[in-house]
Short mmCIF file of N, CA and C in Angstrom, two decimals:
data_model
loop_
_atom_site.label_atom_id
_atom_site.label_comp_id
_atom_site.label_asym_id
_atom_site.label_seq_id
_atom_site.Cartn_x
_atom_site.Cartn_y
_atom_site.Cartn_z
N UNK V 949 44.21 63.29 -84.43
CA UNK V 949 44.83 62.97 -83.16
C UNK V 949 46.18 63.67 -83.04
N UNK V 950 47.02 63.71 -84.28
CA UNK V 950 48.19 64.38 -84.29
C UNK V 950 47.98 65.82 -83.84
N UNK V 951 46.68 66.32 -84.31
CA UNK V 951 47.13 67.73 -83.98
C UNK V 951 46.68 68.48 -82.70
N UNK V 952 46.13 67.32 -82.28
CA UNK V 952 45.35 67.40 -80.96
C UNK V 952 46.61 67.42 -79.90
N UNK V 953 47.44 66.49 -80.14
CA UNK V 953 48.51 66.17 -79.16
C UNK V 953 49.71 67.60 -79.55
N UNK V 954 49.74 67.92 -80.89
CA UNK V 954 50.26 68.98 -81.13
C UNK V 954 50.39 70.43 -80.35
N UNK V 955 48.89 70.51 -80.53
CA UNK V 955 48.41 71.56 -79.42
C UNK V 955 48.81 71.36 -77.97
N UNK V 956 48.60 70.51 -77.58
CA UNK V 956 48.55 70.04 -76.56
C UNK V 956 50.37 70.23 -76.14
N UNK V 957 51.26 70.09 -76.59
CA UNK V 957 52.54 70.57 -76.78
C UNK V 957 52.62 71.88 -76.92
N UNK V 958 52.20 72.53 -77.92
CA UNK V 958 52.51 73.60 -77.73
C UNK V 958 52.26 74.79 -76.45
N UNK V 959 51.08 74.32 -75.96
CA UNK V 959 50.23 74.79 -74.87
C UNK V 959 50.98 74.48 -73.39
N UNK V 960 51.54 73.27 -73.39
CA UNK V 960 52.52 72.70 -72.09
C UNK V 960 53.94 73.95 -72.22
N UNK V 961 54.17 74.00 -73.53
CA UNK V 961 55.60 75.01 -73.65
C UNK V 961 55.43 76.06 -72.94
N UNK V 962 54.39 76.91 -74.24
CA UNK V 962 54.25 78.48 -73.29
C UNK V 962 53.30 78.89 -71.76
N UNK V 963 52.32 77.63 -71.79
CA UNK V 963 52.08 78.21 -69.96
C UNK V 963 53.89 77.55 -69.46
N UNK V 964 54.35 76.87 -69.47
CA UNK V 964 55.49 76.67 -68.62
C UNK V 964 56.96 77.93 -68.67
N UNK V 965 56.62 78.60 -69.70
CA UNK V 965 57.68 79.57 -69.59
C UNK V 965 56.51 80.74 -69.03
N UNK V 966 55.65 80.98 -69.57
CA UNK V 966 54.66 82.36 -68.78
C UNK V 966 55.18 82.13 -67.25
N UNK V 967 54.62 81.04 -66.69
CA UNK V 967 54.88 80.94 -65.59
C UNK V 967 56.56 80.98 -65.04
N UNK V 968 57.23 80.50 -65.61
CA UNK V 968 58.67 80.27 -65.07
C UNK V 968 59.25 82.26 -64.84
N UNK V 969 58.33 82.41 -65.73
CA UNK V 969 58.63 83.99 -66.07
C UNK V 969 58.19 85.19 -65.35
N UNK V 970 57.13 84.65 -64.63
CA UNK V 970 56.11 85.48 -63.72
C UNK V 970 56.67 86.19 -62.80
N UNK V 971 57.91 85.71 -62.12
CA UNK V 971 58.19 86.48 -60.52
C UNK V 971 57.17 86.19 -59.24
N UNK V 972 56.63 85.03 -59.40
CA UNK V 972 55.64 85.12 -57.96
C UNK V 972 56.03 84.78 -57.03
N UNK V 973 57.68 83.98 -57.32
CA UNK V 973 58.10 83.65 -56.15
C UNK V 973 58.84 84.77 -55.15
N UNK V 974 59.40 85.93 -55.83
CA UNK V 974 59.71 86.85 -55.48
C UNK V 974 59.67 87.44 -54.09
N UNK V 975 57.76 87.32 -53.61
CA UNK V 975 56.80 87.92 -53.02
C UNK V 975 57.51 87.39 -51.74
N UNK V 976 57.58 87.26 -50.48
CA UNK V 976 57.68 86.76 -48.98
C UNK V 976 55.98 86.21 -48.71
N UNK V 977 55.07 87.33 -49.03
CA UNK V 977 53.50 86.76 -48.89
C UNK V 977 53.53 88.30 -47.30
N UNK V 978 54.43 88.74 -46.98
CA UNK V 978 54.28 89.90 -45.98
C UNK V 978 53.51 89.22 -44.60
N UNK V 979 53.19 89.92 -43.68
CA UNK V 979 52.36 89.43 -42.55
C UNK V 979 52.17 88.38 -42.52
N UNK V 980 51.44 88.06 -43.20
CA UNK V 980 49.85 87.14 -42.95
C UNK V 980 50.11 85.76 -43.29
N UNK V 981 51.56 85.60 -43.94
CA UNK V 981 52.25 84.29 -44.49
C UNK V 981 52.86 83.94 -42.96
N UNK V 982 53.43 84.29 -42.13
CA UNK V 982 53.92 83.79 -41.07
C UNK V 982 52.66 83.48 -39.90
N UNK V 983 51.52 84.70 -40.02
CA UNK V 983 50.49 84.83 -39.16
C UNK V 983 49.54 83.36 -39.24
N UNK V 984 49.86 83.01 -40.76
CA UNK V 984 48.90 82.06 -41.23
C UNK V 984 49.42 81.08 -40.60
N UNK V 985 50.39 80.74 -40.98
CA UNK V 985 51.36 79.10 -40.74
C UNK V 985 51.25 79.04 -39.22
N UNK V 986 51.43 80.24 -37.87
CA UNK V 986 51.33 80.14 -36.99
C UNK V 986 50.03 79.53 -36.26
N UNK V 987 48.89 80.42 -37.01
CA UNK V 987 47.41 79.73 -36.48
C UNK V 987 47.45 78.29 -36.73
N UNK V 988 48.01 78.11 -38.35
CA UNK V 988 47.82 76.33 -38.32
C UNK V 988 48.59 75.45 -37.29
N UNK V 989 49.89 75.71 -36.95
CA UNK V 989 50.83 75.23 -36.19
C UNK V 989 50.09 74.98 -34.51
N UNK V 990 49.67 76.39 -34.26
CA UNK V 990 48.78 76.45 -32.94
C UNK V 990 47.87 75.12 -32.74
N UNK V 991 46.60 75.19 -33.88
CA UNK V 991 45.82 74.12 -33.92
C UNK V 991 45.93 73.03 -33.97
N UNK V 992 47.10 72.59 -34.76
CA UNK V 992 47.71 71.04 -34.69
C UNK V 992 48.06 70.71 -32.99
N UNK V 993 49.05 71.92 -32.30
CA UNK V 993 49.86 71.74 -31.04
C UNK V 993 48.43 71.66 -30.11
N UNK V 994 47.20 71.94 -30.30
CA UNK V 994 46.10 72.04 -29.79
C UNK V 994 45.51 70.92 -29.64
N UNK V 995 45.29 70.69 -31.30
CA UNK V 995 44.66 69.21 -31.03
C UNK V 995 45.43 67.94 -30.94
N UNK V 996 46.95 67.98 -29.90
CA UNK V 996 46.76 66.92 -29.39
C UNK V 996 47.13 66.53 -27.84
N UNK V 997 46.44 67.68 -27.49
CA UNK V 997 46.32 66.96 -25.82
C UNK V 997 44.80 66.36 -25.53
N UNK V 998 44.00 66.97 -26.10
CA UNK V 998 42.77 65.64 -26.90
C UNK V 998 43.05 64.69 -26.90
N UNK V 999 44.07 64.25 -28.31
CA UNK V 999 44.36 63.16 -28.69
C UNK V 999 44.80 62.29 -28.13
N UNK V 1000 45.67 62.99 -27.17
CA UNK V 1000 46.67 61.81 -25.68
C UNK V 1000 45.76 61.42 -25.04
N UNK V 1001 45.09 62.49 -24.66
CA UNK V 1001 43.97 61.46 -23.44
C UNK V 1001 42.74 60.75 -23.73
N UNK V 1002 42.39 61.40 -25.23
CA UNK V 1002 41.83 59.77 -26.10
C UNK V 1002 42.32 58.58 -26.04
N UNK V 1003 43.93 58.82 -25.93
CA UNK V 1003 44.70 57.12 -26.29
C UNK V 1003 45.11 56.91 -25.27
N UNK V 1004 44.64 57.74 -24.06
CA UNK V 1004 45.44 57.12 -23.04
C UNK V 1004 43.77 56.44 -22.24
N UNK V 1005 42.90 57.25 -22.47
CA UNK V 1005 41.61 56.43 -22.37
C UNK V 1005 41.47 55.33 -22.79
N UNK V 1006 41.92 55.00 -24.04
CA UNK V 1006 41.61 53.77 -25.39
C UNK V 1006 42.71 52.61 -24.47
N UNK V 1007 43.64 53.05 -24.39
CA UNK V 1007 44.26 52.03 -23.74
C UNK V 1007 44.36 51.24 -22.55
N UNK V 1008 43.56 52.18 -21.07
CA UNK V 1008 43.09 51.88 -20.28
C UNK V 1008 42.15 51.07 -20.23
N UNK V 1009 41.18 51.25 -20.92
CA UNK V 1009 39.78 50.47 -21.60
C UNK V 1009 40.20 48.96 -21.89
N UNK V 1010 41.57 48.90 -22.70
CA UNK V 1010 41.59 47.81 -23.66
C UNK V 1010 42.70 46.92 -22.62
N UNK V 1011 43.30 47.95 -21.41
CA UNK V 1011 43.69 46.99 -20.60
C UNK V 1011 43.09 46.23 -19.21
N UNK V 1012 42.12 47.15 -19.21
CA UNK V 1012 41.44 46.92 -17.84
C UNK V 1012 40.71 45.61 -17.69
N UNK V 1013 40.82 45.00 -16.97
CA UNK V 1013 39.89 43.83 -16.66
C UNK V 1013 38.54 44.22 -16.57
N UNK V 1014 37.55 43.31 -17.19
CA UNK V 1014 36.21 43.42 -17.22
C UNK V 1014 35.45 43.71 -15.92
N UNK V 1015 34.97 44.36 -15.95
CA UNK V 1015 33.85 44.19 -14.44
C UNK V 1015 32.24 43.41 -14.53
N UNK V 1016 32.15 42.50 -13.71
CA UNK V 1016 31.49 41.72 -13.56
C UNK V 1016 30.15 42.43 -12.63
N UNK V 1017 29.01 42.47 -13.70
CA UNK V 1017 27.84 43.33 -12.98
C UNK V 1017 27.09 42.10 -11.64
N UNK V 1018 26.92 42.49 -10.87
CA UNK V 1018 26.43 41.92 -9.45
C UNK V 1018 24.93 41.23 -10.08
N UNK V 1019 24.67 40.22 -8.82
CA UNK V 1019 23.26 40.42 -9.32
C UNK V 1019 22.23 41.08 -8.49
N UNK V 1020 20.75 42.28 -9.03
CA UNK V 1020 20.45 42.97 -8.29
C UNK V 1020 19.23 41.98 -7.41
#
């Protein structure tokens, strides 16, 4: 068990400096990092005029007085 957890230490050390060491943050990501975040941003601002007039449906519904079917 000791040497299991051993490893297991030693292995947490050097991926954490490989990585600390890498430079990936460096990058901006060019284009396609702003292009990206924009499409997602779009789709959110998209889906919610949907959403309003779902809840503005839902709420109409839940305020409206019942209607009483006639008899035929």
């Amino acid at each position: 068990m000791k040497a299991i957890a051993n490893a297991l230490i030693v292995t947490i050390v050097t991926a954490s400096s490989a990585l600390a060491a890498s430079g990936a943050a460096a990058d901006e990501g060019g284009f396609l990092a702003p292009l990206f975040l924009t499409l997602g941003a779009a789709v959110i601002a998209f889906q919610t005029i949907p959403a309003i007039v779902l809840l503005g449906s839902m709420v109409k519904g839940l305020f409206s007085g019942k209607e009483e079917e006639g008899a035929r």
